[in-house]
Coordinates of C-alpha atoms in Angstrom, one line a residue:
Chain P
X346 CA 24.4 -17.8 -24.8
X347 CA 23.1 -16.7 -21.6
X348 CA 20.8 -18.6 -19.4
X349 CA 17.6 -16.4 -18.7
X350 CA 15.5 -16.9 -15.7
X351 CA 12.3 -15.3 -15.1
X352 CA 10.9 -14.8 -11.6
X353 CA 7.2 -13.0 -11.3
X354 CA 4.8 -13.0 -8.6
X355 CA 2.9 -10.9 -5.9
X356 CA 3.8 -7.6 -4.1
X357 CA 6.3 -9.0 -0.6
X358 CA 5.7 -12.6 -2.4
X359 CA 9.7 -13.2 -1.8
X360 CA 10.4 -12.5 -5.6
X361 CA 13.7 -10.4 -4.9
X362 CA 15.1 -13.0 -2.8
X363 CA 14.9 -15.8 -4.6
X364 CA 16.1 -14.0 -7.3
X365 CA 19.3 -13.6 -5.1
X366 CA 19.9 -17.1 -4.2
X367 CA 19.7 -18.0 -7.7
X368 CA 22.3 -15.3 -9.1
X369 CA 24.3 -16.2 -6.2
X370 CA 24.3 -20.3 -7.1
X371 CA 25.7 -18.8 -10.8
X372 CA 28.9 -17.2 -9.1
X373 CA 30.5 -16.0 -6.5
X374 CA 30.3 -12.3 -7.3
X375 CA 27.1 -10.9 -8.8
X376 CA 25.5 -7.5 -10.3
X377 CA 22.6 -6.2 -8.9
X378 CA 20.5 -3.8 -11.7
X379 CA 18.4 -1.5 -9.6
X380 CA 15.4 -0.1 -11.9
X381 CA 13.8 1.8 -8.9
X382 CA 14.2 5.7 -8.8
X383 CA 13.8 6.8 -5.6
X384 CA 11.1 9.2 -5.7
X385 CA 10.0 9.3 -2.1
X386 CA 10.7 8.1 1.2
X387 CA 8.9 5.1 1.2
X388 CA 10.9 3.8 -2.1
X389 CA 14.0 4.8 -0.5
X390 CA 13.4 3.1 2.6
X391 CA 12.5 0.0 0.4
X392 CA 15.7 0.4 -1.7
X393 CA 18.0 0.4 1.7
X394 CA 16.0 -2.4 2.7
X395 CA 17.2 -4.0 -0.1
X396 CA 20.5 -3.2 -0.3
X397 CA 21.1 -3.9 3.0
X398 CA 20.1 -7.6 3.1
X399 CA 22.4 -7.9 0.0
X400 CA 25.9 -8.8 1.0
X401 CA 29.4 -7.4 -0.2
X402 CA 29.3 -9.6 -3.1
X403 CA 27.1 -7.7 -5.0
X404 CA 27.8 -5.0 -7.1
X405 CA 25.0 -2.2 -8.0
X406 CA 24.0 -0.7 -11.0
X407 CA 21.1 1.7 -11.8
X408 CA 19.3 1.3 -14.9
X409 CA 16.1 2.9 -15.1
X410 CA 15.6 2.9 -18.1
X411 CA 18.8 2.4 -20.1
X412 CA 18.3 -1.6 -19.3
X413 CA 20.4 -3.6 -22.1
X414 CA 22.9 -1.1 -22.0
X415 CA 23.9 -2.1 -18.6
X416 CA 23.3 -5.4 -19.5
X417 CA 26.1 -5.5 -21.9
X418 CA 28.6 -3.9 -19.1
X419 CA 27.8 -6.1 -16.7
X420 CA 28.7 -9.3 -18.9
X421 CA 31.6 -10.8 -16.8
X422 CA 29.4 -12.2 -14.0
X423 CA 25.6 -13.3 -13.4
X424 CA 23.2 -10.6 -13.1
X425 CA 19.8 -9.6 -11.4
X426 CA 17.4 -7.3 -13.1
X427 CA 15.2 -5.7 -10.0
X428 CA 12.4 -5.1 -11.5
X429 CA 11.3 -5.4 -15.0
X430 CA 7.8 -4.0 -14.0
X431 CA 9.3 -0.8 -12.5
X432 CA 11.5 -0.3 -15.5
X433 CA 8.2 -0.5 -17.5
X434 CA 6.8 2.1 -15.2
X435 CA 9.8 4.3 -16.0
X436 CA 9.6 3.9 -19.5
X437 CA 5.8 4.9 -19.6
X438 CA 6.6 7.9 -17.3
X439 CA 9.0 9.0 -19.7
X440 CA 6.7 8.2 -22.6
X441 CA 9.7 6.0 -24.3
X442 CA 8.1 3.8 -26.8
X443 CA 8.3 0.6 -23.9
X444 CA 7.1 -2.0 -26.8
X445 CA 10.1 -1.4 -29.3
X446 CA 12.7 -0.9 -26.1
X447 CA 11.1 -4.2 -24.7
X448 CA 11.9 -6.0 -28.3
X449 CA 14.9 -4.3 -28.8
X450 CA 16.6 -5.7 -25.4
X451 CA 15.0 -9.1 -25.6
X452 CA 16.4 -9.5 -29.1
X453 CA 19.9 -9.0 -28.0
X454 CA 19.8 -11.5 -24.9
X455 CA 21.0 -14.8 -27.0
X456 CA 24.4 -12.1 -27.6
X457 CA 25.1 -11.8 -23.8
X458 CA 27.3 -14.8 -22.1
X459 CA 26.2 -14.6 -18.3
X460 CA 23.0 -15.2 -16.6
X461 CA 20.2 -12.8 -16.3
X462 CA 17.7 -13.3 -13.2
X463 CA 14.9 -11.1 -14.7
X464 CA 12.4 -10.3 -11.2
X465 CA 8.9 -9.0 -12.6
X466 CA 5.4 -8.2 -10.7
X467 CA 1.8 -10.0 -11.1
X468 CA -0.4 -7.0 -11.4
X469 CA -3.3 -8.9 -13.1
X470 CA -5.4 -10.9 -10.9
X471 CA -6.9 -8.7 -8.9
X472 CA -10.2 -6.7 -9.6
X473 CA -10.0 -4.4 -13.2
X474 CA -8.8 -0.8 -12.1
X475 CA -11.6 1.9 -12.6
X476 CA -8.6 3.8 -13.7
X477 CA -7.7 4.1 -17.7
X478 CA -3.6 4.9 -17.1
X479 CA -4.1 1.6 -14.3
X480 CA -5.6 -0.9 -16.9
X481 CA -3.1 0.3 -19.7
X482 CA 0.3 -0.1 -16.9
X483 CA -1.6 -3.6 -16.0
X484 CA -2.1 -5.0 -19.6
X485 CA 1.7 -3.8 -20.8
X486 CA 3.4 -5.4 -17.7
X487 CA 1.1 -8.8 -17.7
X488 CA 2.7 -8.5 -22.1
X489 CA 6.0 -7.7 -20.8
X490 CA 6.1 -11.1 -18.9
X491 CA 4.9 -13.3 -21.0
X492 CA 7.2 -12.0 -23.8
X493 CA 10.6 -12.3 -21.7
X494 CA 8.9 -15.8 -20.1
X495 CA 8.4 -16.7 -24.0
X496 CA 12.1 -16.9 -24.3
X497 CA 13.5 -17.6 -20.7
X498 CA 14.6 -21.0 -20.0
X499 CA 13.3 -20.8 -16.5
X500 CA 9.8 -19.0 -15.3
X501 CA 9.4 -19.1 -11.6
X502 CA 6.3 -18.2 -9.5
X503 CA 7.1 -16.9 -6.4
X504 CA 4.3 -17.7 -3.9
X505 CA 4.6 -16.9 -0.4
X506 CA 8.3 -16.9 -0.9
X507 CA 8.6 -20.4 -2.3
X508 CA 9.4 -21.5 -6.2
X509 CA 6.5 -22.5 -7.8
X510 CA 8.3 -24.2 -11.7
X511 CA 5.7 -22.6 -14.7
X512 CA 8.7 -23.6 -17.2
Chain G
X1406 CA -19.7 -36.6 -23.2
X1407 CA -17.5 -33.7 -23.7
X1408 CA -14.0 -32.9 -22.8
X1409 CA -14.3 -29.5 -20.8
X1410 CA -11.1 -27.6 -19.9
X1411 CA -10.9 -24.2 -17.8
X1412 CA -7.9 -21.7 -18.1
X1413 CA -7.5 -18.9 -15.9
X1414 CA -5.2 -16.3 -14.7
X1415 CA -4.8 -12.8 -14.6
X1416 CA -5.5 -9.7 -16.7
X1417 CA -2.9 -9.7 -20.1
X1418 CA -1.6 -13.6 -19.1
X1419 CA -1.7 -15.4 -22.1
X1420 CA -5.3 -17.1 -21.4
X1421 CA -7.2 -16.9 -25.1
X1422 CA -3.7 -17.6 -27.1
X1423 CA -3.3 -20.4 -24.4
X1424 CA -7.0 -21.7 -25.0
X1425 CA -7.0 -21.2 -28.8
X1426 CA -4.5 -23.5 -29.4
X1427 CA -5.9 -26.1 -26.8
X1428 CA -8.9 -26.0 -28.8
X1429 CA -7.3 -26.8 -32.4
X1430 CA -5.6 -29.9 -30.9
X1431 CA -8.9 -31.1 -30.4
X1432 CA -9.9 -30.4 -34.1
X1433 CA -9.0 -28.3 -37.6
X1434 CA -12.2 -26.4 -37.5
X1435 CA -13.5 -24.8 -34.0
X1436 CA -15.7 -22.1 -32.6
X1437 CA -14.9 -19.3 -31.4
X1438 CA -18.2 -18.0 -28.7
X1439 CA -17.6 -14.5 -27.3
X1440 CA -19.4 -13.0 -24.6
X1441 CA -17.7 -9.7 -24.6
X1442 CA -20.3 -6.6 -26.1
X1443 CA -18.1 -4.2 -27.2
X1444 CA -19.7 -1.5 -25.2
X1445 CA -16.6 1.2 -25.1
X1446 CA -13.9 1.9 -28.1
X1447 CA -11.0 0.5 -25.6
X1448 CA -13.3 -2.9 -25.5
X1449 CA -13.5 -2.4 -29.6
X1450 CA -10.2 -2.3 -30.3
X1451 CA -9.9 -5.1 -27.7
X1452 CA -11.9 -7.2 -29.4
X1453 CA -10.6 -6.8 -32.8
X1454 CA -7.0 -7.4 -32.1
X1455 CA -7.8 -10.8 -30.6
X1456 CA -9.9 -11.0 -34.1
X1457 CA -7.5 -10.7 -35.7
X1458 CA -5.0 -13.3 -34.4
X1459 CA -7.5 -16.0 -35.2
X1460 CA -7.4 -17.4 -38.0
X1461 CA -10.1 -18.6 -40.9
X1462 CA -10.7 -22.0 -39.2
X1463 CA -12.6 -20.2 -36.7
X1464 CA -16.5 -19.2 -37.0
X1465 CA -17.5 -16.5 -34.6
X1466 CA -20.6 -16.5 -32.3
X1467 CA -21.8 -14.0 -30.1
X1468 CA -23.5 -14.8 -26.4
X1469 CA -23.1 -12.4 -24.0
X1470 CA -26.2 -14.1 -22.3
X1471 CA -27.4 -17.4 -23.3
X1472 CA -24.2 -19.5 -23.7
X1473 CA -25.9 -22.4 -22.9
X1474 CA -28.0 -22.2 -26.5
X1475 CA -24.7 -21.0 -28.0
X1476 CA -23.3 -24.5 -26.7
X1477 CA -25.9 -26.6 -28.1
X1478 CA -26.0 -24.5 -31.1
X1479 CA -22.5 -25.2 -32.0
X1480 CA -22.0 -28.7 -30.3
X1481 CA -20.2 -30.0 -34.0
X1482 CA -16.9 -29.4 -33.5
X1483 CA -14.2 -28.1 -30.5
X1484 CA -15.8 -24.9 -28.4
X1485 CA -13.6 -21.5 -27.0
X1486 CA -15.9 -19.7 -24.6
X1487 CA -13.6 -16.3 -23.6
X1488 CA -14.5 -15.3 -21.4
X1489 CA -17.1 -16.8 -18.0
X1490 CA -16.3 -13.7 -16.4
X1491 CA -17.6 -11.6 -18.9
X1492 CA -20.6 -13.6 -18.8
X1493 CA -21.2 -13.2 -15.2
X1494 CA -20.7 -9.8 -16.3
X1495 CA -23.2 -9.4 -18.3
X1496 CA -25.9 -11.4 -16.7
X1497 CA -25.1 -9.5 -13.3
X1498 CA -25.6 -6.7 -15.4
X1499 CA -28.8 -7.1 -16.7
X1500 CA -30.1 -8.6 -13.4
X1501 CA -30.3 -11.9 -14.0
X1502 CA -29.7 -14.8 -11.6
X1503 CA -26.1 -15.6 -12.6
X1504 CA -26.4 -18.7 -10.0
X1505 CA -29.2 -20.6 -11.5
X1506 CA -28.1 -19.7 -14.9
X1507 CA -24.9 -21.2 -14.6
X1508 CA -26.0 -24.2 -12.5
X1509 CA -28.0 -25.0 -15.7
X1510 CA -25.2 -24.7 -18.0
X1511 CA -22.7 -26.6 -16.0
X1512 CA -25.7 -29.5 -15.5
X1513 CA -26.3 -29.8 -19.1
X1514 CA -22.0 -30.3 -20.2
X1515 CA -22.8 -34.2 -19.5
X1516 CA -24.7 -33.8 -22.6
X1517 CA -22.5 -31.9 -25.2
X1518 CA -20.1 -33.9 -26.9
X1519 CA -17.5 -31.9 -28.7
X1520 CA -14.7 -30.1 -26.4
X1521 CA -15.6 -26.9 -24.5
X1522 CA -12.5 -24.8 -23.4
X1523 CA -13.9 -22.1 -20.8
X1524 CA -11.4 -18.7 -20.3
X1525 CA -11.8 -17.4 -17.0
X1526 CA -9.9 -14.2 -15.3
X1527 CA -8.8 -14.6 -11.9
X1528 CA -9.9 -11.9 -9.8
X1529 CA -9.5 -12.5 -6.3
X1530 CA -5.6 -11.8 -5.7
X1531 CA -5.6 -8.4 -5.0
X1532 CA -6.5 -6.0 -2.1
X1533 CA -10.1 -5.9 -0.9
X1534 CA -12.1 -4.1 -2.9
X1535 CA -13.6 -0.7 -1.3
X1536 CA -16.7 -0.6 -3.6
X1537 CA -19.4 -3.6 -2.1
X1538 CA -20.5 -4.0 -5.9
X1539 CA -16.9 -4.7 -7.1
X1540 CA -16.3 -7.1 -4.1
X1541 CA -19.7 -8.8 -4.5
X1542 CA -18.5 -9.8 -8.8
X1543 CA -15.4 -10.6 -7.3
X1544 CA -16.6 -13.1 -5.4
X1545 CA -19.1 -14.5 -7.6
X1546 CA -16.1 -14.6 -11.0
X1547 CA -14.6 -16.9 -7.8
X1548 CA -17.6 -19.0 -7.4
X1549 CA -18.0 -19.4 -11.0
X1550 CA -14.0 -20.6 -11.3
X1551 CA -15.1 -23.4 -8.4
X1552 CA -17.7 -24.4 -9.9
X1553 CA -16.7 -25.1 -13.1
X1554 CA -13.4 -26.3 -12.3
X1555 CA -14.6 -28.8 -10.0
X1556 CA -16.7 -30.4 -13.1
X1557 CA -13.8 -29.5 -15.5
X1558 CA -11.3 -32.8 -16.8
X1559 CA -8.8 -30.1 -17.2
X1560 CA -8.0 -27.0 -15.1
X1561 CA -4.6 -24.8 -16.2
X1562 CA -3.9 -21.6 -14.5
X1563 CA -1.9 -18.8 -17.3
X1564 CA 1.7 -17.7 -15.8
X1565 CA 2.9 -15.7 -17.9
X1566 CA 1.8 -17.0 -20.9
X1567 CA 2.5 -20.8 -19.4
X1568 CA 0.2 -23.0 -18.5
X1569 CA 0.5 -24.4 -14.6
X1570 CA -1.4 -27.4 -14.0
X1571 CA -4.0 -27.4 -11.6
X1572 CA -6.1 -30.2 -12.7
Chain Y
X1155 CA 5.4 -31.3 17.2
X1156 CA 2.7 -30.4 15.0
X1157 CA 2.3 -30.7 11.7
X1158 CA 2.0 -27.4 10.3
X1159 CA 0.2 -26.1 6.7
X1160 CA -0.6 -23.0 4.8
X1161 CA -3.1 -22.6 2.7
X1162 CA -3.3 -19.4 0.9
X1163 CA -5.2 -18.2 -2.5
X1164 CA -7.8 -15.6 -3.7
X1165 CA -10.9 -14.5 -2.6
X1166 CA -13.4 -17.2 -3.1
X1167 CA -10.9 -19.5 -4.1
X1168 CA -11.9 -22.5 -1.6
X1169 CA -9.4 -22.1 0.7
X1170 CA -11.7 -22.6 3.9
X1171 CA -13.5 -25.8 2.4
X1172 CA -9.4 -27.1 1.3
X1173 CA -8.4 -26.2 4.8
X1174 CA -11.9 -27.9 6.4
X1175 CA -10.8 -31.5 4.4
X1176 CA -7.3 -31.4 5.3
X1177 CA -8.0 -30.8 8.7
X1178 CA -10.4 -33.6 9.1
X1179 CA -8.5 -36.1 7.1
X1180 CA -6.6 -35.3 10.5
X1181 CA -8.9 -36.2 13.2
X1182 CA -12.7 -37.0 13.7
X1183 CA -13.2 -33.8 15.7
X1184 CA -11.3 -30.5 14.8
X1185 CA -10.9 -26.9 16.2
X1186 CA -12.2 -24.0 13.9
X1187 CA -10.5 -20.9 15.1
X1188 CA -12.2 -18.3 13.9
X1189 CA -10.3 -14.5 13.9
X1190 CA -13.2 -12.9 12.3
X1191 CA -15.4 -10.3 14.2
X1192 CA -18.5 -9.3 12.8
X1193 CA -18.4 -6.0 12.6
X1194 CA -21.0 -5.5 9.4
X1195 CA -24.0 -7.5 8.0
X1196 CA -21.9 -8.4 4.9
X1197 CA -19.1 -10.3 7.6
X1198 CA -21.8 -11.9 9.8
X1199 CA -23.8 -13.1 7.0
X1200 CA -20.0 -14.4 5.4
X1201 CA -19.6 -16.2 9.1
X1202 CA -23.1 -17.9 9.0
X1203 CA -22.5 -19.1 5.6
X1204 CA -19.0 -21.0 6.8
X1205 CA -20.4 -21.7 10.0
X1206 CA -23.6 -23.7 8.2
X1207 CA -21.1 -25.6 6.1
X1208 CA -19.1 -27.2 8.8
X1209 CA -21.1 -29.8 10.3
X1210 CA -20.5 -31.4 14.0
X1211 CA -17.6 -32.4 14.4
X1212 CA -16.4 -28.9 14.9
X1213 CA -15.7 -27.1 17.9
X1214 CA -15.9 -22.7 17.0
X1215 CA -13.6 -20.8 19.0
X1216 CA -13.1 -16.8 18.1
X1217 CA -9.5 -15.5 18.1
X1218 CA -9.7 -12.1 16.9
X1219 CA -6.3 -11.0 18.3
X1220 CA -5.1 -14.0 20.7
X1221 CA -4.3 -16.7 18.6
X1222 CA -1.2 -18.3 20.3
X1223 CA -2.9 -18.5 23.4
X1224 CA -5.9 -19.8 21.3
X1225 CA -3.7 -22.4 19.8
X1226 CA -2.2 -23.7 22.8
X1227 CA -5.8 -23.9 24.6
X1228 CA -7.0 -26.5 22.0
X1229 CA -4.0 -28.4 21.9
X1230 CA -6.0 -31.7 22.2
X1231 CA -7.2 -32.0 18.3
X1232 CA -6.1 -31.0 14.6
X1233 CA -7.3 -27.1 14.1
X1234 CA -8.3 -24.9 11.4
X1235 CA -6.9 -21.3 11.8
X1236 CA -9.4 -18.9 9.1
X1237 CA -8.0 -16.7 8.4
X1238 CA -4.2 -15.4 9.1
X1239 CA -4.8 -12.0 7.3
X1240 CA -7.6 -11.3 9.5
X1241 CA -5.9 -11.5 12.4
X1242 CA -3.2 -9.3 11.1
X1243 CA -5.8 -6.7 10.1
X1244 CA -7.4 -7.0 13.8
X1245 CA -3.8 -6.6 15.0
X1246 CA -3.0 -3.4 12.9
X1247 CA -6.5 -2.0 13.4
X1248 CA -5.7 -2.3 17.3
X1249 CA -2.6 -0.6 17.2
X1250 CA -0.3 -3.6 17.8
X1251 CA 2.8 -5.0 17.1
X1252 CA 1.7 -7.7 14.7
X1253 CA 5.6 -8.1 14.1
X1254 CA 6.2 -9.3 17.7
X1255 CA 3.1 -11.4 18.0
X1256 CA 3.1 -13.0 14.9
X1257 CA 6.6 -13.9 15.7
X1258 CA 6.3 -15.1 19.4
X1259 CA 3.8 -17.4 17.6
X1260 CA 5.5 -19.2 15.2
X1261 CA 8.7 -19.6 17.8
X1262 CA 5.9 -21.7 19.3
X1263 CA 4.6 -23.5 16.5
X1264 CA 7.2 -26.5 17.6
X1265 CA 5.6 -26.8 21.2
X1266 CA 2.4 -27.5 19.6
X1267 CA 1.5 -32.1 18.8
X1268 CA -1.6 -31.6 16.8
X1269 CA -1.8 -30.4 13.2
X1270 CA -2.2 -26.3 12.7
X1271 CA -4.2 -25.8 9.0
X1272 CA -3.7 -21.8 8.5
X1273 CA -5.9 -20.1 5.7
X1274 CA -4.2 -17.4 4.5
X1275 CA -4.8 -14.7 2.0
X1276 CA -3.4 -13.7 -1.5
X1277 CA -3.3 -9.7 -1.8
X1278 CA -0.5 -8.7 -4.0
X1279 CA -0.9 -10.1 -7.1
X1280 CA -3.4 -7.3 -8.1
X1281 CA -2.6 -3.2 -9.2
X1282 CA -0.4 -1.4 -6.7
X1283 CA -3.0 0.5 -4.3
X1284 CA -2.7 4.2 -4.4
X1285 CA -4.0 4.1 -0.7
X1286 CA -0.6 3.8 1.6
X1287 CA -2.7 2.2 4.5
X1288 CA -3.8 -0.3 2.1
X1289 CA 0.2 -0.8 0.6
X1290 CA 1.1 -1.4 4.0
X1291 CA -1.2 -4.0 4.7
X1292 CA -0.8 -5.5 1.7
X1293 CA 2.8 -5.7 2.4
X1294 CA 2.8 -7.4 6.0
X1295 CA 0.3 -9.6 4.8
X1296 CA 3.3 -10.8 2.0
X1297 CA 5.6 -10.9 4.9
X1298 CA 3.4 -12.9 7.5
X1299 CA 2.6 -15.4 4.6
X1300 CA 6.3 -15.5 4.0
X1301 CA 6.8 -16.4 7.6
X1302 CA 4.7 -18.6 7.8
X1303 CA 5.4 -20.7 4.3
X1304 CA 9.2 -20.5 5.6
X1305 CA 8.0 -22.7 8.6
X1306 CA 5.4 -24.8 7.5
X1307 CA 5.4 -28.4 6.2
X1308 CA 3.1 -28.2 3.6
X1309 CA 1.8 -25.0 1.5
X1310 CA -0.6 -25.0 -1.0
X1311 CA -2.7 -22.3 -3.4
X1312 CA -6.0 -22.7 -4.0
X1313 CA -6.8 -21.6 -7.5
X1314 CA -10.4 -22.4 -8.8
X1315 CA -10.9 -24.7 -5.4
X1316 CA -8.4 -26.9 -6.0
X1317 CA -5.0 -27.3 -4.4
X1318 CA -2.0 -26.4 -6.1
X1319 CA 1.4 -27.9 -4.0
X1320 CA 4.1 -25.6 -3.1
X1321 CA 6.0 -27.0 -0.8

């Protein structure tokens, strides 16, 4: 049964590399599940951050949306899942039904053998948005975290690029 | 003397389902005092679904503005007051003086003796707001939080659904 | 060398009156270092407000863009730095390389013997902003915090006024 870690927090709150260390203290060779979709140049240019700070002992994956079915092909080593919240995002875009996808995929992580480092985004503690599509994206993500950190065996706040232990 | 207890955290973290069952450790019947008006259907349907997750051992109240009677009122068995940043809400609203108002309700908690669980949304972690009216509640909900944390026994901040001790 | 701590959090969170403790447990007298300029009625009647709280013992000195030099000039007693995301936004709003400066300053950090408190704020836990000026702010101030945290003995949130230990 696979160990599940959780790792939420703020926009540059050193999420994605804590995330790394941790896969990387799990094995010595490591998937990396890209949900970002490069859509313009500033993604990009945050993607090759990324990638670049990443060493050759990662291997990457895109998943935008089809999440749990890279999940199961990457099950020979640990893996990181970067972002949950942008997956969300791409699910809503693409007016997927995120809920049942959401259930579906947590459902079938006691069946998968290697670790999952799930990152995800705190969008909630700032002032309510003004705009309608804004509040809805807010209140699925803030659901979508407590529902994987509900059955994680690790949730990890990342503030100012230290671990703060919530379970 | 009562037991008082704040939870915050952000939008969609787990705060009410976090305080409701805080509240039926302390006792097998509690009250449930909303200060949400359901002003909008989104705020409706809002209302109802948390409603509906309650169960019969709760008895409903409504104070959107004089919480202080609604805590006297009801001062027989374990308190959920969700949310103090509705309140402030409201009273900043109707243009009343949020500051003496809630001076005079945290004064008087030495003088209730059955538990009093506050929800509170965090507000402050985001960027600046543009609008002066937006920035001027933020900083008040942040005033509030102080406030009655620094009288609370308990503060708990919602992760994710988890509570993070604070106090 | 000097004993260096972060302490970051919302708006209104207590931050400055955490920061104004910790740095008098240090000494009897204290430098406040203030990177704040007054450029509206809302910010100068914000300055007078922390200004009125401090009492004697403090000695105000204004560091809107030179801090380093600021820090080594009042080398002679603990000093509260409030706040590090103003002096990034004076930085970028004067066209300068906050990468370099902020840099050169914590390479110096070590040459320092009395205690550095820096208030810092928490920005990115709230919606992603749709302005990119305000992303990109948003994202050095996540980076500078980073920095800073990375180096720093202590580093603490403030939620609700009170201090939450992170490192």
């Amino acid at each position: 049964m696979a160990h599940i870690v959780l790792i939420t927090g703020g926009a540059r709150s050193g999420k994605s590399r804590l995330a790394e260390q941790r896969v990387l203290e799990a094995g010595p060779v490591a998937h990396y599940i890209a949900t970002a979709q490069a859509f313009d140049s500033e993604m990009t240019a945050r993607i090759a951050t990324h990638r670049e700070r990443r060493g050759p002992e990662w291997r990457t994956h895109e998943a935008p949306l089809d999440l749990l079915e890279t999940l199961r092909a990457t099950d020979d080593a640990p893996r990181l899942v970067d972002c949950l919240t942008l997956w969300l995002s791409n699910l809503m875009l693409a007016e997927l039904d995120w809920e049942s996808r959401a259930r579906e995929m947590i459902a079938a992580l006691p069946d998968l053998h290697h670790p999952v480092v799930f990152v995800s985004n705190e969008l909630g503690m700032g002032i309510v948005p003004d705009n309608p599509l804004a509040r809805a994206f807010r209140d699925a993500a803030g659901t979508l975290n407590q529902w994987i950190a509900a059955d994680a065996d690790e949730v990890i706040l990342s503030v100012s690029g230290l671990p703060l232990k919530v379970k």
